[in-house]
PDB file of C-alpha atoms and ligand atoms in Angstrom:
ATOM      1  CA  UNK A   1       0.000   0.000   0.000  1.00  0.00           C
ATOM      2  CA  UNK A   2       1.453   3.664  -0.970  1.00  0.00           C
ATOM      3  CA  UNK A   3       1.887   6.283   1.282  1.00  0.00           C
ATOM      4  CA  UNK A   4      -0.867   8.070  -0.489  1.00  0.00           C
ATOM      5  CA  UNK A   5      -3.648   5.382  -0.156  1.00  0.00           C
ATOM      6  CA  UNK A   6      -2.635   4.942   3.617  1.00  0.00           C
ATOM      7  CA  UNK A   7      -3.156   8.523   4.489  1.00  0.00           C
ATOM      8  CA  UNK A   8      -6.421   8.416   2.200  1.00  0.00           C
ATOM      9  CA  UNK A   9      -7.320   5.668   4.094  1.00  0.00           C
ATOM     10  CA  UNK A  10      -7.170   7.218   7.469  1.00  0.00           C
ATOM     11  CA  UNK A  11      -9.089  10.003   5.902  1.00  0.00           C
ATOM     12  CA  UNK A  12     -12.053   7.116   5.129  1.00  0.00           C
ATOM     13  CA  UNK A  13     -11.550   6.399   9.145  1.00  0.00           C
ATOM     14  CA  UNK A  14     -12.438   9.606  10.259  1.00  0.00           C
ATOM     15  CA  UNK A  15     -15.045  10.904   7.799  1.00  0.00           C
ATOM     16  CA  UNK A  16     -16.348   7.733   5.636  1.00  0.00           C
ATOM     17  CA  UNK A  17     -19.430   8.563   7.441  1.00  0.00           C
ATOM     18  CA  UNK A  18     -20.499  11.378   6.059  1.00  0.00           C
ATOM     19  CA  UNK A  19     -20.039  10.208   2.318  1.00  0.00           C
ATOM     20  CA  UNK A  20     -23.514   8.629   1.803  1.00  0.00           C
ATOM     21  CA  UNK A  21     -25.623  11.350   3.902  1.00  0.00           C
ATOM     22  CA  UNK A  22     -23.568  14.009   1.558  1.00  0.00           C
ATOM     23  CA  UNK A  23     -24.285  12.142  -1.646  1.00  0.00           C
ATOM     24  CA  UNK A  24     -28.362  11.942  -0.652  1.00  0.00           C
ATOM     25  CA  UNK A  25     -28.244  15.482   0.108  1.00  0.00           C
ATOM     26  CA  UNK A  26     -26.532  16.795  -3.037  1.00  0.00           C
ATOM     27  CA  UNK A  27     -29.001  14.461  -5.448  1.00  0.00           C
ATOM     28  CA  UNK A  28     -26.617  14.208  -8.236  1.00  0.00           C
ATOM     29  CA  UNK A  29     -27.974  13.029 -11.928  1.00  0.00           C
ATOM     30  CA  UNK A  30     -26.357  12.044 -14.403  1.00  0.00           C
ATOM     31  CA  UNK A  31     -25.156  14.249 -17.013  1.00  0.00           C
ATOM     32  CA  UNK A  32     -24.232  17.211 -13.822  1.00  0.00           C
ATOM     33  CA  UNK A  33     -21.276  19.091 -13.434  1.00  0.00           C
ATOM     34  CA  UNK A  34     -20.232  18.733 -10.419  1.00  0.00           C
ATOM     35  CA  UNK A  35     -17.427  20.871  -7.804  1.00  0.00           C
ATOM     36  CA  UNK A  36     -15.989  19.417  -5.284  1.00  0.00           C
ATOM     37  CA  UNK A  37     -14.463  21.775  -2.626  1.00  0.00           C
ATOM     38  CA  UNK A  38     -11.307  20.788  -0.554  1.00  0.00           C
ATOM     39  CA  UNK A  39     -11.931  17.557  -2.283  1.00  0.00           C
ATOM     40  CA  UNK A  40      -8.620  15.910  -0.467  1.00  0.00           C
ATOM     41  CA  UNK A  41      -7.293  12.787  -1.943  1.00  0.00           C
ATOM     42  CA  UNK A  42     -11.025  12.508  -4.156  1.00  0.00           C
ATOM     43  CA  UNK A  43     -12.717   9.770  -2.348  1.00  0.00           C
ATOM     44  CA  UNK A  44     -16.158  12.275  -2.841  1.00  0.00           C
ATOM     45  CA  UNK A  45     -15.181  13.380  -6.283  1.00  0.00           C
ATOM     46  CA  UNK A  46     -14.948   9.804  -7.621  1.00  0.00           C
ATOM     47  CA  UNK A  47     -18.087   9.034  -5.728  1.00  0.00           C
ATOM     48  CA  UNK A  48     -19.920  11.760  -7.582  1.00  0.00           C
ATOM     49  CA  UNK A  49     -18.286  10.996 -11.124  1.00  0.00           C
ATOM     50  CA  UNK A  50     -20.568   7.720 -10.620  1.00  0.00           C
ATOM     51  CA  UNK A  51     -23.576   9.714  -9.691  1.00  0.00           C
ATOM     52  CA  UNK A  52     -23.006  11.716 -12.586  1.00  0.00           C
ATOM     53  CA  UNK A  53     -21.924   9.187 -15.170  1.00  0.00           C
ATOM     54  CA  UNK A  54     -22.025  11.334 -18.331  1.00  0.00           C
ATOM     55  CA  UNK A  55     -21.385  14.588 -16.495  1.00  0.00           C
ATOM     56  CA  UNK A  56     -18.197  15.483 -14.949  1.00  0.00           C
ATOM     57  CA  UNK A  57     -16.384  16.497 -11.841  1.00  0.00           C
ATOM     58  CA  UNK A  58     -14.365  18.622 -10.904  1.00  0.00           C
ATOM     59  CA  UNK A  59     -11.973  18.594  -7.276  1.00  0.00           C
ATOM     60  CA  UNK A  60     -10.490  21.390  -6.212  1.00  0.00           C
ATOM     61  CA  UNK A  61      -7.978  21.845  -2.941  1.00  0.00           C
ATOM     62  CA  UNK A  62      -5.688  24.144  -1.623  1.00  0.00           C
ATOM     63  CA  UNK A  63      -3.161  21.448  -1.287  1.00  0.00           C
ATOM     64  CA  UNK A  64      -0.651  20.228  -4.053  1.00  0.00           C
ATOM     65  CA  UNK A  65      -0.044  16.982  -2.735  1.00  0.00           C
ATOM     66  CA  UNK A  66      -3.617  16.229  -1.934  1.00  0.00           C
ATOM     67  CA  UNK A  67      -4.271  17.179  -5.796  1.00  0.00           C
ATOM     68  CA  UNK A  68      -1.060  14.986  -6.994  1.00  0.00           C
ATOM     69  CA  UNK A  69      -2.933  11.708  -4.564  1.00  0.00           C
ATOM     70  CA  UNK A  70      -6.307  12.192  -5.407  1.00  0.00           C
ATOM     71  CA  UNK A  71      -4.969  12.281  -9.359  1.00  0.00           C
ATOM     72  CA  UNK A  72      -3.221   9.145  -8.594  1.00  0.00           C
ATOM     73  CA  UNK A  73      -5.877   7.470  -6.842  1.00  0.00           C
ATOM     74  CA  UNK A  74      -8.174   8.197  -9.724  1.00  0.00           C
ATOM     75  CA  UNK A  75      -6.081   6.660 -12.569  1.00  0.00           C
ATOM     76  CA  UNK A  76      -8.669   5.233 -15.110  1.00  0.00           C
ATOM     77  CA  UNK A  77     -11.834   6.834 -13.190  1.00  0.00           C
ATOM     78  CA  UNK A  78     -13.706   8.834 -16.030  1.00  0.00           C
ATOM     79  CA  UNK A  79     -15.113  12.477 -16.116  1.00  0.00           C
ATOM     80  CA  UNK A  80     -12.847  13.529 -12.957  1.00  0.00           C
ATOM     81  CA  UNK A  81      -9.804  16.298 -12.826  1.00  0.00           C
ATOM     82  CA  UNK A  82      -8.471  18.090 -10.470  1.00  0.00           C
ATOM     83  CA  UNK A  83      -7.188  21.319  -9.817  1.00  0.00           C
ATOM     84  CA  UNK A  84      -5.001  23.113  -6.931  1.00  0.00           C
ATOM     85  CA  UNK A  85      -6.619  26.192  -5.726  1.00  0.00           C
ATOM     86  CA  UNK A  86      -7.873  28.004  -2.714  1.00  0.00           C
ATOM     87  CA  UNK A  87     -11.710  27.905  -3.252  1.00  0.00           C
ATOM     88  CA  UNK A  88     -11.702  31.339  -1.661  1.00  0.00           C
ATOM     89  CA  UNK A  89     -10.436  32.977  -4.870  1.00  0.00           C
ATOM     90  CA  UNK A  90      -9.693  30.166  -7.647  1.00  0.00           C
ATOM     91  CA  UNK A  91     -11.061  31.600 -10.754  1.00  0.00           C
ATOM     92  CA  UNK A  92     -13.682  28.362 -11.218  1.00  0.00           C
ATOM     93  CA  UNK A  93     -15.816  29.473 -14.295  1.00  0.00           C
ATOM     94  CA  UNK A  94     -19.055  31.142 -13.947  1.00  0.00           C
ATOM     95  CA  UNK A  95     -22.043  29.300 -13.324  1.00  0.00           C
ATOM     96  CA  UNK A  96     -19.956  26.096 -14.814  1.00  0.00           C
ATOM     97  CA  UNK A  97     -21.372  23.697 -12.012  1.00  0.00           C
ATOM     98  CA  UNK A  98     -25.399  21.780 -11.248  1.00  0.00           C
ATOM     99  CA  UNK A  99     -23.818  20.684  -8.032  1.00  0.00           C
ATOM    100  CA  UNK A 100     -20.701  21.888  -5.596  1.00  0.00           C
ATOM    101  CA  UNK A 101     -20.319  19.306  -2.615  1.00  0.00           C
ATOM    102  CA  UNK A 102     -17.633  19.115  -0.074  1.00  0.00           C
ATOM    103  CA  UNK A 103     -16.796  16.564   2.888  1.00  0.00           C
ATOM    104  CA  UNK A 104     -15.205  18.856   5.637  1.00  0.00           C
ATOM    105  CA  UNK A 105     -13.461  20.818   3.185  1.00  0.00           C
ATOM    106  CA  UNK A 106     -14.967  23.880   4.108  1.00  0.00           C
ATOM    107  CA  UNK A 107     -13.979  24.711   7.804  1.00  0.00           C
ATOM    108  CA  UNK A 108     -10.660  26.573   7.236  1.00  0.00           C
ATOM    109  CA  UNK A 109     -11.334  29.556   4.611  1.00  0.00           C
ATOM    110  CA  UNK A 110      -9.855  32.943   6.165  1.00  0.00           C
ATOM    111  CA  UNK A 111     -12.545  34.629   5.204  1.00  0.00           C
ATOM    112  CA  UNK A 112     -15.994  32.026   4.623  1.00  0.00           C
ATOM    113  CA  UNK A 113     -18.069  34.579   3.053  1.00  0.00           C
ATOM    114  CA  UNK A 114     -15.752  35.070   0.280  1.00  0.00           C
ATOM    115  CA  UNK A 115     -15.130  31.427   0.168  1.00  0.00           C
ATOM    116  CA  UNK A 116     -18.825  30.781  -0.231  1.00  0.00           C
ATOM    117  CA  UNK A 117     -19.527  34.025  -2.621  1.00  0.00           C
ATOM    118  CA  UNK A 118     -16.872  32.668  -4.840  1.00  0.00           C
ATOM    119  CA  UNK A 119     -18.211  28.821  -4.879  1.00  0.00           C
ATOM    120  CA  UNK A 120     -22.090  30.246  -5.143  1.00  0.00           C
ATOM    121  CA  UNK A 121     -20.575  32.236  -8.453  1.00  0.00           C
ATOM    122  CA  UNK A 122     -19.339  28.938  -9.455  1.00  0.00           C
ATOM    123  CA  UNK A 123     -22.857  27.450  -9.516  1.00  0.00           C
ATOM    124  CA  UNK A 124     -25.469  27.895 -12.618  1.00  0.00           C
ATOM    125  CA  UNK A 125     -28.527  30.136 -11.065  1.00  0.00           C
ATOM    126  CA  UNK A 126     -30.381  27.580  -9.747  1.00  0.00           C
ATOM    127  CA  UNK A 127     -27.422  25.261  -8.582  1.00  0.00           C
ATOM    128  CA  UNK A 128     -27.050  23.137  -5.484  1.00  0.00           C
ATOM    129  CA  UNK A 129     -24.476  23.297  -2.879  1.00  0.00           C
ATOM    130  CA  UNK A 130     -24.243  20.460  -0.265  1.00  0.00           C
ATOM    131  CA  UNK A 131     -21.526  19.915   2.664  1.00  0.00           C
ATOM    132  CA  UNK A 132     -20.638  17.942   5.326  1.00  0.00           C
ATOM    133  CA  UNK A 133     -19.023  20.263   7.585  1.00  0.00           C
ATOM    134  CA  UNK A 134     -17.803  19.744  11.656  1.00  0.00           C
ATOM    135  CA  UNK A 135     -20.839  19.564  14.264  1.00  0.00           C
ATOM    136  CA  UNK A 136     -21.320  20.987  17.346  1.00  0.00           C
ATOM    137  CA  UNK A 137     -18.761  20.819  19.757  1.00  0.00           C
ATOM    138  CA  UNK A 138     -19.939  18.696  22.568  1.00  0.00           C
ATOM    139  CA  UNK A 139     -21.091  15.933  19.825  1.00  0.00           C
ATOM    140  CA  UNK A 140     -17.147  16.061  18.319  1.00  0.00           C
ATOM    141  CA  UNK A 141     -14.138  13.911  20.274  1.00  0.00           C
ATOM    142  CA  UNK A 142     -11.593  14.120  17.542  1.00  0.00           C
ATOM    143  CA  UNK A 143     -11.163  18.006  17.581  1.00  0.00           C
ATOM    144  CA  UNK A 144     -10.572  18.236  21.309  1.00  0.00           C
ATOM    145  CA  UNK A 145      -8.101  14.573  21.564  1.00  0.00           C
ATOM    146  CA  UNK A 146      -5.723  16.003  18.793  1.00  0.00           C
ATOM    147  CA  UNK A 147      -5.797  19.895  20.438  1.00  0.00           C
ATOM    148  CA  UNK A 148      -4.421  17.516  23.420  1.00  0.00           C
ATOM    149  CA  UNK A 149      -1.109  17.719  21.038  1.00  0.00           C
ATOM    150  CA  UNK A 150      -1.861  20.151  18.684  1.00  0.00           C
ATOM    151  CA  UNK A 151      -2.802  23.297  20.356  1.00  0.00           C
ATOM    152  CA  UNK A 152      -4.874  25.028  17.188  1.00  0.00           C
ATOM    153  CA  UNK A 153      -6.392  22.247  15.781  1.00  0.00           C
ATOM    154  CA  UNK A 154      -9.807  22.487  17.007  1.00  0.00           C
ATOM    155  CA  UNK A 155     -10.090  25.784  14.617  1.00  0.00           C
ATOM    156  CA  UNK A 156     -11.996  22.329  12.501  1.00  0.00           C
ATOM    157  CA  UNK A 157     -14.549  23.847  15.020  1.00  0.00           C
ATOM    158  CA  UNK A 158     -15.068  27.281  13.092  1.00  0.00           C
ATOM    159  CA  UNK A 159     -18.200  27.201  11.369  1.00  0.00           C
ATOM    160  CA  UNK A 160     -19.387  24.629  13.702  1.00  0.00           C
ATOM    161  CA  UNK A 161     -22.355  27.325  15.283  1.00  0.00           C
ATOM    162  CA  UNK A 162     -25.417  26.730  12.951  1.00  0.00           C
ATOM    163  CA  UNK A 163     -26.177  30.225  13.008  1.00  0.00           C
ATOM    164  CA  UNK A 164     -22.939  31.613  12.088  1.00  0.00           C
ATOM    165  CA  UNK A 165     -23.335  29.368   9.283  1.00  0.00           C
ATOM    166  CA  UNK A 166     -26.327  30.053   7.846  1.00  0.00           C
ATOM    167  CA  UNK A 167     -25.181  34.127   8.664  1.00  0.00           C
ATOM    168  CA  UNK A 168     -22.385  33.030   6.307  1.00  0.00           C
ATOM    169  CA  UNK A 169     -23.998  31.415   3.542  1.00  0.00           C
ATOM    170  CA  UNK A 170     -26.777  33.946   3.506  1.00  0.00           C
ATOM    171  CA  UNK A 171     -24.601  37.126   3.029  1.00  0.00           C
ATOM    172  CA  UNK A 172     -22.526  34.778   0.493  1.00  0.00           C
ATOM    173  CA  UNK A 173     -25.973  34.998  -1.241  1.00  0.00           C
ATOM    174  CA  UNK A 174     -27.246  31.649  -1.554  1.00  0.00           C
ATOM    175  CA  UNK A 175     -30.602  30.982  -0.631  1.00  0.00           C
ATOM    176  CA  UNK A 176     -33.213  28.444   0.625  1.00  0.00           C
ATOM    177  CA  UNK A 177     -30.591  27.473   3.206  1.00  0.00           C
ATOM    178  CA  UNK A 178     -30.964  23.978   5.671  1.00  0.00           C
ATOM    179  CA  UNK A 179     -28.671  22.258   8.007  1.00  0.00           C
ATOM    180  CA  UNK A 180     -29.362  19.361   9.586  1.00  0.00           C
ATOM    181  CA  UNK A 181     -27.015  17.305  12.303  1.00  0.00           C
ATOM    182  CA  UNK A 182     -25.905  13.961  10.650  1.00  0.00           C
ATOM    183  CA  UNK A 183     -23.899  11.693  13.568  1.00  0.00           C
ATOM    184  CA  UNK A 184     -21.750   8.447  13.074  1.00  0.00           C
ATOM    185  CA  UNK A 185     -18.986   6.980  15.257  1.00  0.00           C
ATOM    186  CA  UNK A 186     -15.121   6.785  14.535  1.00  0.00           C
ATOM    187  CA  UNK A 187     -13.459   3.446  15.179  1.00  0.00           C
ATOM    188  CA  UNK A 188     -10.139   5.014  15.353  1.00  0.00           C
ATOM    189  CA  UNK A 189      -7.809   2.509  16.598  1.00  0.00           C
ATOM    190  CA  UNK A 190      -7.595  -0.723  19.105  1.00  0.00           C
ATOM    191  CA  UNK A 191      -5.679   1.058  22.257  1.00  0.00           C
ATOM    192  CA  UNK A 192      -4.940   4.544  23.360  1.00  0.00           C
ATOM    193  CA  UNK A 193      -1.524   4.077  21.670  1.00  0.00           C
ATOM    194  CA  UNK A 194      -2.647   2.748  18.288  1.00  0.00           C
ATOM    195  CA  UNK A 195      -4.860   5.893  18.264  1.00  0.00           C
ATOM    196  CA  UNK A 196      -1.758   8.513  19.461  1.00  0.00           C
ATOM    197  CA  UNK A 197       0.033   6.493  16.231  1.00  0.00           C
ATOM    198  CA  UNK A 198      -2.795   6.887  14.045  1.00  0.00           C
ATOM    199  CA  UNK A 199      -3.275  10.622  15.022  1.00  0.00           C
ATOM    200  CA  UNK A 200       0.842  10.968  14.247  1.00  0.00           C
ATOM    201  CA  UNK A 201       0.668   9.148  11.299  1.00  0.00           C
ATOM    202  CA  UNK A 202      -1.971  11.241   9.928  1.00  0.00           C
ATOM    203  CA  UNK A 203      -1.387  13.464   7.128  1.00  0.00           C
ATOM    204  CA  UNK A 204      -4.223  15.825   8.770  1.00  0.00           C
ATOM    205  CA  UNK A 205      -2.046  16.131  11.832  1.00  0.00           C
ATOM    206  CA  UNK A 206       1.510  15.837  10.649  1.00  0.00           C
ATOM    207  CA  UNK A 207       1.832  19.566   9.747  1.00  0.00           C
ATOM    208  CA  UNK A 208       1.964  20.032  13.156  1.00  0.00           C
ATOM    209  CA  UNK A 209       5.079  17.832  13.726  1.00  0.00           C
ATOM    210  CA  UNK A 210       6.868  18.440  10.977  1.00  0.00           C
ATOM    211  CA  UNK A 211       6.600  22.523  11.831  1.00  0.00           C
ATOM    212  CA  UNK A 212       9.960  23.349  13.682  1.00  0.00           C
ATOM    213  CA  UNK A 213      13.487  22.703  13.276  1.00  0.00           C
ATOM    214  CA  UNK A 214      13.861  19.145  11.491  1.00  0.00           C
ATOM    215  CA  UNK A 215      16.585  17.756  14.019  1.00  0.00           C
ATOM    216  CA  UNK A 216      13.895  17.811  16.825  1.00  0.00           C
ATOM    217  CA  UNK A 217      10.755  16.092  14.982  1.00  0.00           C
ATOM    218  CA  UNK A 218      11.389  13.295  16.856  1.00  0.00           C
ATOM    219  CA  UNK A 219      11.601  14.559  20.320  1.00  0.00           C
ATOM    220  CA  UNK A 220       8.121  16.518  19.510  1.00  0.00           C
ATOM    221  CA  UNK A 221       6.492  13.195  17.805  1.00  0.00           C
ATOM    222  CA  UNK A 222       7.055  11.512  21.104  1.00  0.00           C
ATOM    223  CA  UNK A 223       5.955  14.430  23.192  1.00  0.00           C
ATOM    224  CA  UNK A 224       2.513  14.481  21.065  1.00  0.00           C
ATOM    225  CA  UNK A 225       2.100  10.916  20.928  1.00  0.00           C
ATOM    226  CA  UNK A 226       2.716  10.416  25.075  1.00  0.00           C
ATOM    227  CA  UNK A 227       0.117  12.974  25.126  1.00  0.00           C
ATOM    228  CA  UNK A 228      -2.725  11.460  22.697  1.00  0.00           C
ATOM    229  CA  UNK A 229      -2.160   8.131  24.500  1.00  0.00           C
ATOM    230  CA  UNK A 230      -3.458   9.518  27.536  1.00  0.00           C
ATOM    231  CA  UNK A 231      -5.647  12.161  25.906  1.00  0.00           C
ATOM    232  CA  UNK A 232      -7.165   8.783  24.462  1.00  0.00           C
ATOM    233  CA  UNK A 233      -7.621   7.173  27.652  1.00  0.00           C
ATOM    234  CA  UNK A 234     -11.118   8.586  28.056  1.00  0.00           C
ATOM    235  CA  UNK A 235     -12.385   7.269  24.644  1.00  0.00           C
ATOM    236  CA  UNK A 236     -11.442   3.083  25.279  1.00  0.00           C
ATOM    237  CA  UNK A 237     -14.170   1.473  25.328  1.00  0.00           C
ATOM    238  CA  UNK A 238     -14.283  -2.308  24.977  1.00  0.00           C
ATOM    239  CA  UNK A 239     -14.554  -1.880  21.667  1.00  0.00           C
ATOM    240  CA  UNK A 240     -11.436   0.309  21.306  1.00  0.00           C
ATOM    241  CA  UNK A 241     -11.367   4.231  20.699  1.00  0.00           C
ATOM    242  CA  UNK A 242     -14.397   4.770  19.814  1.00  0.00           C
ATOM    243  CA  UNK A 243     -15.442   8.615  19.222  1.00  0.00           C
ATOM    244  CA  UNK A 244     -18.435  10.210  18.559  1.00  0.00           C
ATOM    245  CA  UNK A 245     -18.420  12.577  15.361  1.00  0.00           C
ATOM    246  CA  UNK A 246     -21.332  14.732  14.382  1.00  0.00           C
ATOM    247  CA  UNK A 247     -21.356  17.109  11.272  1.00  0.00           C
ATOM    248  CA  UNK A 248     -23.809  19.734  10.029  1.00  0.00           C
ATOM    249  CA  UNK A 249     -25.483  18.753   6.463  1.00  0.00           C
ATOM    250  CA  UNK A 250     -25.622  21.572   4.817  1.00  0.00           C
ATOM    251  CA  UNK A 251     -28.127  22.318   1.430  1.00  0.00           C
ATOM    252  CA  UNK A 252     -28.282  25.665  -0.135  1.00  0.00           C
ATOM    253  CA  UNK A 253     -29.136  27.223  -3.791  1.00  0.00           C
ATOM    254  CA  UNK A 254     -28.151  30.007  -6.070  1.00  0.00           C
ATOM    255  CA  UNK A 255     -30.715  32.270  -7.114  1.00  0.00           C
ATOM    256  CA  UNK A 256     -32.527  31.375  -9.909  1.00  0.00           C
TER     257      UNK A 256
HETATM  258  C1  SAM B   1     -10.309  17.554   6.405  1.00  0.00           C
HETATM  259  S1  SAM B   1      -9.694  17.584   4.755  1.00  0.00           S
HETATM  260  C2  SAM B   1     -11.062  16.870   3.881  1.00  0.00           C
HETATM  261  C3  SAM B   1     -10.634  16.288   2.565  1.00  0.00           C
HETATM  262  C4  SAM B   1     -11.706  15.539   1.783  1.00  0.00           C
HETATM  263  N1  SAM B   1     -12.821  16.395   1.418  1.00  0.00           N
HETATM  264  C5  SAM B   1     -12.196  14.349   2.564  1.00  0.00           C
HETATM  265  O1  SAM B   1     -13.363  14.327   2.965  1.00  0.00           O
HETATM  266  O2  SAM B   1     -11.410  13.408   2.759  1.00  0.00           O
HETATM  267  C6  SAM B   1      -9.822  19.301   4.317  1.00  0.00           C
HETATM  268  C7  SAM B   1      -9.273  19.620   2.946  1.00  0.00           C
HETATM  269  O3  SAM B   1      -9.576  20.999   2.646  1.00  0.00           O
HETATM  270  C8  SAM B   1      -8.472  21.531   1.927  1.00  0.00           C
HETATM  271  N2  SAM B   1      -8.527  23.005   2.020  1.00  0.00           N
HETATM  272  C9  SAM B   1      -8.267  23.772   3.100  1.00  0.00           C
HETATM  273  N3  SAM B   1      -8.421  25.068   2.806  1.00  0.00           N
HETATM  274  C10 SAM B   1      -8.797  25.131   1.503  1.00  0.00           C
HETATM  275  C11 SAM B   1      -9.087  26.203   0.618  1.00  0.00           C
HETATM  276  N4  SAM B   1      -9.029  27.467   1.021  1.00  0.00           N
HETATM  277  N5  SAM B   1      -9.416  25.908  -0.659  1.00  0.00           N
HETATM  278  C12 SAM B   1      -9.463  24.618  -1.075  1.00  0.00           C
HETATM  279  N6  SAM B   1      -9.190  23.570  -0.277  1.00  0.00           N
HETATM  280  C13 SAM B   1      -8.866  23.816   1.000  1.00  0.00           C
HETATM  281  C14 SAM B   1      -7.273  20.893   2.598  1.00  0.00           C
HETATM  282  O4  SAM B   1      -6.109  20.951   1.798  1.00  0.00           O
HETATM  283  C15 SAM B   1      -7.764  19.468   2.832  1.00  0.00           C
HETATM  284  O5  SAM B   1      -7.445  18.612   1.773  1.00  0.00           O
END
């Protein structure tokens, strides 16, 4: 197994959950055009390219070597490209897209309303937009076990107040706005250390390790993983680490 298809992997761990709900919501036909925001390694835009059969899909991310592994991953998948690009500004062409979906691909824009203006530009009048973006909170382990290493990463959390984001897609100018809690549970590992490894492992997480001076990564990889391990404590159930994960479904439309 590549290094790509393990991370993408751990990816399916945390958020596989969400892909079906997402897919229902966003009612994809065939023959749509579909965006797919912060689109990761693709798992969602090859999804959709099935939905949409004759159509096509397009997945967008901020990340270059998300792009490069969801392009690999996708060898021989039809109707599918990708394309690096912060969805807060990329120049996606007007009204090209039926459909723009995105599986927690949407929490970290610096400025949302842009973010959403420009993807709600991207959409014919008339369009769809669907997301699965971070819940509320108190329903969400994962943010709060990595912060236990990582302080900063429960900014996952930041459009996580339903009426923020409705504020936000309203003055982004879409219309006819719902959002709707959708919950599953992440089986994230056997034992409080096969979950710190996981969490280190994780390409979601590994920024924060690999920020700093290179001689010390693995002094600071052992600091964060002694502290997940107990972090995880709490979560061990006898079924392993088992924590809960909610997300806000989120359905909205362009002006007609
Ligand atoms: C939690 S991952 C989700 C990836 C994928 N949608 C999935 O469900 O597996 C968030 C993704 O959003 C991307 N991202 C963050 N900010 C972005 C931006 N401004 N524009 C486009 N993509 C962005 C990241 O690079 C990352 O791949």
């Amino acid at each position: 197994m590549s290094a790509v298809e393990r991370d993408a992997d751990q990816y399916e761990v945390v958020s596989a959950g969400y892909t079906a709900p997402l897919l229902a919501a966003a009612g994809i036909t065939v023959g749509d055009r579909v965006l797919d925001v912060g689109c990761g390694y693709g798992t969602t835009t090859r999804a959709a390219a099935l939905l949409a059969g004759s159509g096509r899909v397009l997945g967008n991310d901020l990340s270059p070597a998300m792009v490069a592994g969801a392009r690999a991953l996708s060898a021989g998948v039809d109707h599918v490209a990708f394309e690096v690009g912060d969805a807060q500004t990329h120049p996606f062409p007007d009204g090209g897209f039926d459909v723009a979906i995105s599986r927690m691909g949407v929490m970290f824009f610096a400025d949302p309303v842009a973010a959403f203006t420009n993807i709600g530009r991207a959409l014919r009048p008339g369009g769809r937009l669907a997301i699965a973006t971070v819940g509320a909170p108190e329903d969400n382990d994962l943010p709060g076990l990595v912060a236990a290493a990582a302080p900063g990463a429960d900014a996952v959390l930041a459009l996580s107040d339903p009426a923020h984001l409705t504020a936000v897609l309203g003055a982004a100018g879409l219309q006819d706005i719902t959002v709707r809690p959708v919950a599953t549970t992440i089986a994230l590992a056997t034992d409080p250390a096969a979950a710190a490894e996981f969490i280190c492992e994780w390409g979601a997480f590994r920024g924060f390790l690999t920020a700093g001076p290179a001689e010390e990564f693995t002094a600071r990889r052992a600091v964060a993983a002694a502290a997940l391990t107990v972090a995880a404590q709490r979560f061990h159930t006898g079924d392993g680490i088992r924590l809960r994960s909610s997300a806000w479904l989120v359905t909205a439309v362009r002006p007609a």
